[in-house]
Amino acid sequence: MASLGSLATVPLKAKREGDKNAKSIVFVGLLWFAVLFAVLCLAVLLIDTFLDGRTRLDGNLFTRYTSEVIPETAGARAAILGSALVIVLTAAMAIPLGVAAGIYLEEFADSRRWYNRIIEVNLTNLAAVPAIVYGMLTAGVALSIGLPRRIVLCGAIALALLILPVIILTTREAIRAVPQEIRQGSLALGATPLQTVWRQTLPSAVPGIATGSILALSRALGEAAPLLLLGGLVFVNYDPNGLFSGYTVLPIQIFNWAQQSQLAFQQVASAAIMLMLVLLLIMNTLAIIIRNRYQKRW
Amino acid sequence: MTSHTYSTAKPDEAAAPDSPESGQLDATPLVEVVREARRHLPLDPMKIMECNDVDVYYGAFRAVTSVSLGFGYNEITALIGPSGCGKSTLLRSLNRMNDLIDSARVEGEVTFHGQSIYAKDVDPIEVRRRIGMVFQKPNPFPKSIYDNVAYGPRVTGMKVESMDDVVEEALTRAALWDEVKDKLKQSAFGLSGGQQQRLCIARTIAVRPEVILMDEPCSALDPIATSRIEDLMVELRQDYSIIIVTHNMQQAARVADRTAFFTALADEGTGDRTGLLVEFDLTTKIFSAPSDERTENYISGRFG
């Protein structure tokens, strides 16, 4: 008991200076500088773009086609519609395929089989493949089967291939987050594995899948590289009207305008950039809202 | 398929607590009901399930070895023993939940009404429907209370006249109806832990199984919730055969008709612990006059 008594008499150490010494202050200052630098660069870019393009953020931007001769009233109508059509088509191809593949890999695939392991390794690698490669692949395939490559369908296929690995990985993450107890509870009641996926696992994973898919689509929306090879880079002054129609998309239209020397083209390019940023912001916000509102806490 | 036919008739009525009070459990203390029931226990009851020389492996690791054990109709059988003695593993092999683990393998024979549940032509889905399971941690689905109970009948394609009636009956039998009848459409996650566990029992009852396996159903619950579940088990015993794994020896002593004591033997080379059945007998005998020294040491708190 004596030793216990003497232990209790050792006073607690006084509070040390902690974060107040010069080294710590410099370090924290550096961290702040890093954050400020990043935010400032972005702010300058945004403000500059806005100032450049503000006069052209008008109705013409949405309703008129581009023009080679009168840049003052040129609009991005064809590009907006093209982007919308390509993205919808991309989503229609990539999401069902990606979700199905994710479900298979997570719930049914036997990970001890060599082919499933190869698929797993390659999925992660595929997500890091440069976008232009998907463009070249699609162009090559289109050429070899005699499909014109400068059409909406080919653009959407390239973008779908681009985001497919991301959607598969997102789906797997979301499905893995559903607790094993839920599956077991369902199976123990006599549900089949397929019923369990369909009625328990997948519904619980939908918010995660939706969030990931929207983020992937917003990446596809801003992507220009693969579409350069697939006909996005042409002068389009008509609405895309189907899968086999010629088209252009916003990032490529911006690229096109920004190459021109007249100031008016630069201005409309800036306006289109603002438009695209707003679209991306909306999509990303939507993704965050879905994640926060519907995410289940187990 | 064997020629065995499933009889819907109740087994030997003498095996069940047939006292007039049995319908009104609330009025009769649990202890009395159990004591009365134990007086009528046959020495060798009709078996609804049997294990014959069962080994369970995970890969090369043998988790349970040579268990032979019979589970009586409308009885509560408790599996007790120290951690890692394979009780839960054995329990999960009784309704083929172990199938879900790729490396798990069962050797020997597990029968249900005399038919091997691991036979090639037996559908594990059907096995799990007729041998229900309640888990350690309450695991309600992220759905409404109503949908939690209706889930089983829906997925198994049970023909029901009115789903509302099925849900009400199951919740009533699980002693939960009065607490939830006004909020059936609310999320099951809003219930307390004890209520969630009773909901899981209701959910299991709703598909009308014949056996209910319970894997430490009270280990995540407080004493009051635990005592309600125990009452419920004794009540359900009239219609179901219950097999419960528990860490709580008092619980086994309170509710179980028969108790099986398991222990774990460590392999000297690998240190792997393999579970084996030490003793299986009437609960009263296990807790008052066990025939094996290891059982006695365990129940008197000398190890485990």
XYZ file of C-alpha atoms in Angstrom:
602
model
C 0.000 0.000 0.000
C 2.902 2.319 0.726
C 4.091 2.298 -2.856
C 0.600 3.169 -3.989
C 0.568 6.118 -1.623
C 3.876 7.488 -2.872
C 2.702 7.075 -6.483
C -0.257 9.284 -5.807
C 1.940 12.089 -4.494
C 3.837 12.594 -7.764
C 2.375 15.854 -9.099
C 0.998 16.049 -12.597
C 3.378 17.740 -14.984
C 2.762 21.386 -15.717
C 1.447 22.241 -19.155
C 4.323 22.714 -21.554
C 4.607 25.391 -24.177
C 3.326 22.901 -26.701
C 2.571 24.526 -30.025
C 3.847 27.940 -29.078
C 7.545 27.593 -29.942
C 9.085 29.106 -33.081
C 9.435 25.808 -34.937
C 5.775 24.957 -34.555
C 4.674 28.396 -35.610
C 6.758 28.240 -38.793
C 5.376 24.810 -39.566
C 1.750 25.839 -39.079
C 2.488 28.935 -41.144
C 3.744 26.753 -43.989
C 0.625 24.652 -43.887
C -1.500 27.772 -44.040
C 0.520 29.057 -46.960
C -0.024 25.815 -48.860
C -3.766 26.045 -48.386
C -3.866 29.730 -49.247
C -1.774 29.220 -52.360
C -4.094 26.560 -53.704
C -7.231 28.516 -52.930
C -5.782 31.756 -54.287
C -4.740 30.223 -57.605
C -8.192 28.804 -58.056
C -9.815 32.102 -57.098
C -7.658 34.092 -59.523
C -8.448 31.665 -62.304
C -12.164 31.782 -61.624
C -12.323 35.553 -61.282
C -10.242 36.109 -64.402
C -12.416 33.730 -66.405
C -15.540 35.353 -65.072
C -14.336 38.856 -65.910
C -13.388 37.749 -69.415
C -16.602 35.954 -70.093
C -19.188 37.954 -68.155
C -20.355 39.966 -71.140
C -21.104 36.758 -72.999
C -23.017 34.980 -70.213
C -26.256 35.691 -72.011
C -29.040 33.959 -73.860
C -27.002 33.724 -77.037
C -24.611 31.352 -75.318
C -27.418 28.859 -74.899
C -29.511 29.413 -77.997
C -27.123 30.152 -80.855
C -24.774 27.957 -82.758
C -21.114 28.702 -83.039
C -19.957 30.890 -85.884
C -16.685 31.396 -87.677
C -17.455 34.910 -88.731
C -19.474 36.603 -85.999
C -17.930 35.520 -82.695
C -19.802 38.312 -80.883
C -23.050 36.361 -80.985
C -21.695 32.815 -81.272
C -23.216 30.335 -78.818
C -22.584 26.870 -77.488
C -25.987 25.411 -78.285
C -24.631 22.484 -80.288
C -21.990 21.761 -77.648
C -24.462 21.895 -74.754
C -26.845 19.524 -76.482
C -23.929 17.364 -77.591
C -22.561 17.130 -74.067
C -26.007 16.317 -72.686
C -26.624 13.585 -75.241
C -23.172 12.050 -74.875
C -23.349 12.053 -71.072
C -26.812 10.525 -70.950
C -25.686 7.826 -73.331
C -22.482 7.273 -71.371
C -24.464 6.872 -68.159
C -26.912 4.501 -69.831
C -24.028 2.262 -70.903
C -21.562 2.574 -68.046
C -23.815 2.485 -64.966
C -25.729 -0.764 -65.595
C -22.596 -2.523 -66.790
C -20.419 -1.184 -64.013
C -22.913 -1.932 -61.250
C -23.518 -5.441 -62.551
C -19.792 -6.109 -62.762
C -19.278 -4.706 -59.257
C -22.020 -6.926 -57.846
C -20.566 -9.976 -59.527
C -17.039 -9.328 -58.298
C -18.094 -8.500 -54.759
C -20.880 -10.991 -54.122
C -20.467 -13.919 -56.458
C -16.936 -14.128 -57.803
C -14.700 -16.656 -56.116
C -11.622 -14.561 -55.421
C -9.470 -17.668 -55.305
C -9.926 -18.233 -59.037
C -7.058 -16.931 -61.119
C -9.279 -15.199 -63.683
C -11.119 -13.256 -61.013
C -7.836 -12.183 -59.502
C -6.586 -11.008 -62.902
C -9.756 -8.999 -63.366
C -9.355 -7.390 -59.952
C -5.773 -6.338 -60.526
C -6.531 -4.980 -63.967
C -9.558 -3.003 -62.847
C -7.445 -0.875 -60.589
C -4.928 -0.382 -63.389
C -7.623 0.467 -65.912
C -8.884 3.281 -63.713
C -5.475 4.922 -64.162
C -5.177 4.534 -67.945
C -4.941 7.920 -69.736
C -8.222 8.977 -71.298
C -6.824 9.325 -74.801
C -6.139 5.588 -74.874
C -9.860 4.892 -74.636
C -10.398 7.314 -77.491
C -7.853 5.510 -79.633
C -9.310 2.138 -78.739
C -12.819 3.196 -79.653
C -11.635 4.828 -82.875
C -9.744 1.681 -83.802
C -12.694 -0.594 -83.132
C -15.086 1.720 -84.952
C -12.787 1.788 -87.939
C -12.421 -1.964 -88.052
C -16.151 -2.635 -87.941
C -16.869 0.072 -90.458
C -18.660 2.453 -88.123
C -18.075 6.162 -88.700
C -16.068 7.294 -85.700
C -17.172 10.911 -85.624
C -20.546 10.175 -84.106
C -22.279 10.531 -80.741
C -22.317 6.777 -80.173
C -18.550 6.398 -80.462
C -17.928 9.360 -78.181
C -20.245 7.888 -75.571
C -18.633 4.457 -75.840
C -15.180 5.930 -75.257
C -16.378 7.874 -72.214
C -18.268 4.857 -70.892
C -15.092 2.766 -71.140
C -13.218 5.543 -69.408
C -15.499 5.657 -66.369
C -16.448 1.985 -66.246
C -13.562 0.964 -63.951
C -14.390 3.845 -61.616
C -18.026 2.799 -61.422
C -17.108 -0.830 -60.819
C -14.752 0.142 -58.017
C -17.315 2.508 -56.480
C -19.984 -0.171 -56.614
C -17.701 -2.643 -54.912
C -16.865 -0.157 -52.172
C -20.535 0.602 -51.597
C -21.503 -3.059 -51.522
C -18.653 -3.902 -49.198
C -19.881 -1.239 -46.784
C -23.161 -3.124 -46.293
C -22.643 -5.165 -43.121
C -22.350 -8.909 -43.442
C -25.079 -9.251 -40.794
C -27.654 -7.929 -43.221
C -26.811 -10.567 -45.827
C -26.773 -13.293 -43.195
C -30.092 -12.141 -41.763
C -31.632 -12.324 -45.202
C -30.128 -15.704 -46.094
C -31.107 -17.160 -42.723
C -34.743 -16.424 -43.564
C -34.539 -18.564 -46.668
C -33.847 -15.834 -49.209
C -31.689 -16.840 -52.159
C -28.343 -15.090 -52.697
C -29.846 -13.258 -55.665
C -32.839 -12.071 -53.632
C -30.465 -10.955 -50.931
C -28.474 -8.853 -53.394
C -31.541 -7.470 -55.056
C -33.577 -6.655 -51.969
C -30.992 -5.918 -49.295
C -27.459 -5.329 -50.447
C -28.095 -3.309 -53.567
C -30.747 -0.954 -52.101
C -28.438 -0.246 -49.179
C -25.572 0.433 -51.564
C -27.482 2.713 -53.947
C -26.474 6.009 -52.291
C -22.802 5.097 -52.519
C -23.161 3.910 -56.094
C -25.072 7.054 -57.073
C -22.462 9.314 -55.516
C -19.611 7.558 -57.269
C -21.436 7.420 -60.578
C -22.233 11.124 -60.567
C -18.624 11.975 -59.799
C -17.496 9.681 -62.620
C -19.971 11.303 -65.006
C -18.795 14.751 -64.059
C -15.306 13.636 -64.983
C -16.634 12.402 -68.325
C -18.400 15.734 -68.856
C -15.161 17.637 -68.549
C -13.144 15.195 -70.638
C -11.918 16.356 -74.048
C -8.998 14.108 -74.918
C -10.716 10.937 -76.127
C -13.301 12.921 -78.037
C -10.649 14.782 -80.023
C -10.121 11.538 -81.881
C -13.799 10.802 -82.166
C -15.098 13.719 -84.086
C -15.727 16.219 -81.357
C -13.353 18.621 -83.034
C -15.364 19.790 -85.990
C -17.401 22.810 -86.762
C -20.893 21.857 -85.707
C -23.774 24.248 -86.242
C -26.665 21.871 -85.901
C -28.292 19.929 -83.045
C -27.096 16.370 -82.622
C -30.150 14.301 -83.474
C -29.318 10.723 -82.694
C -26.714 8.118 -82.005
C -25.129 8.460 -85.430
C -25.158 12.207 -85.605
C -22.052 14.385 -85.697
C -21.580 16.377 -82.522
C -19.333 18.452 -80.376
C -19.112 18.812 -76.607
C -18.461 21.715 -74.271
C -14.790 21.151 -73.466
C -13.948 20.764 -77.138
C -15.994 23.765 -78.145
C -14.070 25.745 -75.549
C -10.782 24.381 -76.875
C -11.854 25.356 -80.373
C -12.757 28.918 -79.422
C -9.703 29.429 -77.267
C -7.477 28.696 -80.266
C -8.905 31.631 -82.222
C -7.115 34.952 -82.155
C -10.055 37.341 -81.924
C -10.889 38.653 -78.464
C -14.575 37.864 -78.919
C -13.773 34.169 -79.226
C -11.756 34.302 -76.023
C -14.717 35.894 -74.299
C -17.234 33.310 -75.417
C -14.757 30.589 -74.442
C -14.590 32.055 -70.932
C -18.366 32.198 -70.753
C -18.581 28.555 -71.790
C -15.992 27.654 -69.153
C -18.149 29.319 -66.507
C -21.127 27.333 -67.757
C -19.214 24.083 -67.564
C -17.898 24.843 -64.101
C -21.425 25.530 -62.901
C -22.593 22.224 -64.363
C -19.773 20.344 -62.672
C -20.442 22.138 -59.415
C -24.099 21.141 -59.581
C -23.235 17.507 -60.240
C -20.694 17.335 -57.460
C -23.058 19.047 -55.035
C -25.726 16.545 -55.946
C -23.301 13.726 -55.242
C -22.468 15.164 -51.826
C -26.121 15.699 -50.974
C -26.970 12.126 -51.892
C -24.066 10.853 -49.872
C -24.962 12.844 -46.792
C -28.681 12.347 -46.888
C -29.005 8.711 -47.810
C -25.825 7.239 -46.472
C -26.713 4.632 -43.875
C -24.891 4.545 -40.608
C -24.844 0.996 -39.373
C -34.575 -38.000 -50.927
C -35.300 -40.443 -48.179
C -38.763 -41.766 -47.793
C -39.205 -39.752 -44.635
C -42.296 -37.591 -44.627
C -42.645 -34.485 -42.575
C -45.371 -34.736 -40.049
C -47.106 -31.582 -39.005
C -48.474 -33.222 -35.896
C -46.963 -32.230 -32.608
C -44.660 -34.799 -31.107
C -45.354 -36.477 -27.839
C -47.454 -34.013 -25.882
C -45.958 -35.238 -22.660
C -42.724 -33.613 -23.699
C -44.278 -30.185 -23.770
C -45.285 -28.169 -20.734
C -48.953 -28.852 -20.925
C -50.018 -27.138 -17.781
C -53.028 -24.828 -17.975
C -50.811 -21.864 -17.136
C -48.596 -22.331 -20.130
C -50.763 -20.054 -22.242
C -50.476 -17.158 -19.824
C -46.797 -16.849 -19.259
C -47.005 -13.356 -17.894
C -48.806 -14.623 -14.852
C -46.397 -17.468 -14.205
C -42.790 -16.868 -13.297
C -40.351 -18.285 -15.773
C -38.811 -20.460 -13.115
C -42.093 -22.255 -12.479
C -42.770 -22.926 -16.122
C -39.317 -24.304 -16.646
C -39.433 -26.400 -13.506
C -42.772 -27.847 -14.533
C -41.462 -28.557 -18.022
C -38.360 -30.257 -16.735
C -40.435 -32.645 -14.683
C -41.921 -34.023 -17.890
C -38.734 -34.356 -19.886
C -38.280 -37.828 -21.303
C -34.878 -39.348 -20.992
C -34.645 -40.050 -24.657
C -36.796 -37.535 -26.548
C -37.828 -37.591 -30.190
C -35.085 -35.858 -32.100
C -35.776 -33.167 -34.646
C -32.119 -32.752 -35.503
C -29.080 -34.891 -34.946
C -25.351 -34.562 -35.412
C -23.513 -37.783 -36.098
C -19.775 -37.538 -35.728
C -19.641 -34.016 -37.107
C -16.338 -32.303 -37.875
C -16.261 -28.708 -39.087
C -13.185 -27.451 -40.911
C -12.067 -24.024 -42.051
C -9.605 -24.950 -44.748
C -7.175 -27.318 -43.072
C -8.086 -26.069 -39.603
C -10.472 -28.313 -37.726
C -12.698 -26.094 -35.599
C -14.977 -28.778 -34.176
C -14.351 -32.461 -33.961
C -16.543 -35.564 -33.759
C -19.691 -34.122 -32.261
C -22.614 -36.484 -31.846
C -25.667 -34.875 -30.389
C -29.457 -34.975 -30.727
C -31.853 -32.070 -30.384
C -35.298 -32.885 -29.005
C -38.629 -31.708 -30.383
C -39.966 -28.657 -28.585
C -37.030 -28.521 -26.299
C -34.464 -25.848 -25.645
C -30.949 -27.167 -26.022
C -28.123 -24.953 -24.831
C -24.560 -25.190 -26.125
C -22.133 -23.807 -23.558
C -18.399 -23.706 -23.157
C -15.414 -21.370 -23.166
C -14.607 -19.039 -26.068
C -13.214 -20.733 -29.140
C -14.725 -24.108 -28.361
C -16.646 -24.170 -31.620
C -20.196 -23.746 -30.308
C -21.100 -21.039 -32.803
C -19.339 -22.896 -35.584
C -21.381 -25.984 -34.835
C -24.573 -23.925 -34.646
C -23.900 -22.407 -38.049
C -23.393 -25.806 -39.557
C -26.888 -26.804 -38.402
C -28.611 -24.604 -41.002
C -25.819 -24.427 -43.550
C -24.897 -20.827 -42.778
C -21.331 -22.114 -42.914
C -21.809 -22.603 -46.655
C -21.339 -18.859 -47.001
C -17.732 -19.139 -45.903
C -15.765 -20.461 -48.858
C -13.290 -22.456 -46.812
C -15.803 -24.048 -44.419
C -16.476 -27.736 -44.758
C -18.639 -30.098 -42.735
C -17.878 -33.781 -42.371
C -20.097 -36.326 -40.719
C -23.844 -36.101 -40.850
C -26.314 -33.458 -39.753
C -29.889 -34.637 -40.023
C -33.209 -32.849 -39.856
C -36.170 -35.213 -39.467
C -33.719 -37.957 -40.246
C -32.722 -36.451 -43.591
C -29.165 -35.285 -44.119
C -29.138 -31.529 -44.684
C -25.813 -31.740 -46.523
C -27.066 -34.322 -49.017
C -26.451 -33.326 -52.625
C -30.106 -32.946 -53.545
C -30.981 -30.789 -50.540
C -31.515 -27.099 -51.211
C -29.675 -24.997 -48.603
C -32.243 -22.238 -49.078
C -34.972 -24.605 -47.917
C -32.815 -25.760 -45.019
C -32.390 -22.174 -43.840
C -36.071 -21.427 -44.148
C -37.049 -24.381 -41.986
C -34.186 -23.971 -39.552
C -34.231 -20.271 -38.683
C -31.471 -18.323 -37.035
C -31.221 -15.382 -34.660
C -27.840 -13.717 -34.448
C -25.668 -12.368 -31.699
C -26.073 -8.736 -32.630
C -29.615 -7.667 -33.517
C -29.522 -7.252 -37.290
C -32.789 -5.705 -38.440
C -32.931 -4.752 -42.097
C -32.845 -1.040 -42.932
C -36.581 -1.165 -43.556
C -39.768 -0.547 -41.640
C -40.763 -2.842 -38.785
C -43.554 -4.232 -40.936
C -41.268 -4.911 -43.889
C -38.708 -6.586 -41.663
C -41.284 -9.169 -40.591
C -42.889 -9.474 -44.035
C -39.516 -9.930 -45.738
C -39.188 -13.664 -45.076
C -42.706 -14.615 -46.233
C -42.219 -12.444 -49.317
C -38.884 -13.831 -50.451
C -39.799 -17.426 -49.762
C -43.021 -17.006 -51.701
C -45.130 -18.117 -48.758
C -48.773 -18.180 -49.655
C -50.525 -15.977 -47.155
C -54.075 -14.706 -47.076
C -53.178 -11.485 -45.397
C -49.661 -10.282 -44.825
C -50.989 -7.967 -42.105
C -52.143 -10.981 -40.138
C -48.832 -12.777 -40.581
C -46.959 -9.717 -39.337
C -49.286 -9.235 -36.374
C -49.077 -12.876 -35.398
C -45.308 -13.004 -35.592
C -44.899 -9.787 -33.619
C -47.413 -10.971 -31.039
C -45.616 -14.258 -30.607
C -42.347 -12.387 -30.203
C -44.001 -10.283 -27.475
C -43.400 -7.100 -29.434
C -46.798 -6.303 -30.927
C -48.051 -4.022 -28.164
C -44.905 -1.937 -28.302
C -44.814 -1.451 -32.052
C -48.372 -1.772 -33.332
C -48.694 2.002 -33.761
C -45.414 2.425 -35.586
C -45.231 -0.497 -37.967
C -44.216 1.781 -40.827
C -41.327 3.297 -38.932
C -37.734 2.211 -39.361
C -36.668 -0.786 -37.337
C -33.510 1.131 -36.456
C -35.587 3.304 -34.118
C -36.178 0.398 -31.747
C -34.072 -0.363 -28.693
C -31.555 -3.214 -28.816
C -33.869 -5.611 -26.990
C -36.791 -4.680 -29.211
C -34.633 -5.133 -32.290
C -33.683 -8.603 -31.145
C -37.322 -9.506 -30.562
C -38.047 -8.123 -34.009
C -35.399 -10.459 -35.393
C -37.106 -13.329 -33.584
C -40.477 -12.228 -35.004
C -38.908 -12.068 -38.442
C -37.647 -15.608 -38.023
C -40.994 -16.898 -36.758
C -42.812 -15.319 -39.692
C -41.421 -17.883 -42.136
C -42.672 -20.669 -39.838
C -39.459 -22.565 -39.234
C -39.421 -25.716 -37.149
C -36.123 -25.093 -35.428
C -34.757 -21.744 -34.249
C -31.013 -21.448 -33.793
C -29.915 -18.641 -31.506
C -26.309 -17.531 -31.470
C -25.760 -15.746 -28.158
C -28.961 -13.776 -28.707
C -28.652 -11.769 -25.494
C -24.971 -10.962 -25.405
C -25.559 -7.446 -26.744
C -28.518 -6.761 -24.438
C -29.028 -5.409 -20.953
C -30.389 -7.667 -18.176
C -34.012 -6.550 -18.552
C -34.023 -7.107 -22.290
C -32.260 -10.411 -21.692
C -34.905 -11.587 -19.292
C -37.635 -10.728 -21.803
C -35.908 -12.773 -24.475
C -35.541 -15.665 -22.059
C -39.261 -15.534 -21.254
C -39.892 -15.518 -24.953
C -37.719 -18.563 -25.541
C -39.597 -20.534 -22.940
C -42.878 -19.507 -24.507
C -41.720 -20.334 -28.036
C -40.554 -23.724 -26.868
C -44.147 -24.913 -27.115
C -44.061 -24.670 -30.890
C -40.433 -24.668 -31.879
C -37.317 -26.578 -31.093
C -34.695 -24.105 -29.971
C -30.931 -24.482 -29.973
C -29.093 -21.689 -28.237
C -25.425 -20.901 -27.929
C -24.712 -18.905 -24.821
C -21.758 -17.623 -22.860
C -23.985 -17.072 -19.916
C -24.186 -20.234 -17.851
C -27.042 -18.878 -15.758
C -28.981 -18.397 -18.938
C -28.500 -22.026 -19.888
C -29.461 -23.057 -16.363
C -32.576 -20.879 -16.493
C -34.039 -21.775 -19.860
C -32.512 -24.896 -21.333
C -34.003 -28.357 -21.038
C -30.750 -29.975 -22.037
C -27.267 -28.596 -22.093
C -24.206 -29.592 -24.061
C -20.844 -28.581 -22.690
C -18.001 -28.049 -25.146
C -14.386 -27.370 -24.523
C -11.393 -26.602 -26.690
C -8.272 -28.694 -27.029
C -5.160 -26.884 -28.197
C -2.972 -28.683 -30.687
C 0.524 -28.805 -29.212
C 2.215 -28.249 -32.548
C 0.151 -25.476 -34.101
C -1.693 -24.043 -31.132
C -4.947 -24.345 -33.089
C -7.886 -24.924 -30.817
C -10.353 -27.593 -31.747
C -13.731 -27.775 -30.047
C -15.157 -31.007 -28.778
C -18.276 -32.077 -26.949
C -17.533 -33.060 -23.373
C -20.931 -33.815 -21.961
C -24.545 -33.627 -22.998
C -27.347 -34.175 -20.549
C -30.398 -32.714 -18.858
C -29.625 -29.177 -17.739
C -30.511 -30.077 -14.174
C -27.956 -32.852 -14.239
C -25.228 -30.794 -15.921
C -25.543 -28.078 -13.313
C -26.010 -30.274 -10.265
C -24.131 -33.474 -10.894
C -22.004 -33.349 -14.021
C -20.291 -36.593 -14.792
C -17.168 -35.064 -16.337
C -14.633 -33.213 -14.259
C -14.095 -30.574 -16.958
C -17.785 -29.727 -16.923
C -17.739 -29.376 -13.193
C -14.681 -27.136 -13.298
C -16.303 -24.936 -15.898
C -19.679 -24.508 -14.256
C -18.140 -23.896 -10.879
C -16.054 -21.127 -12.428
C -12.670 -22.767 -12.106
C -11.796 -22.198 -15.744
C -13.155 -20.596 -18.883
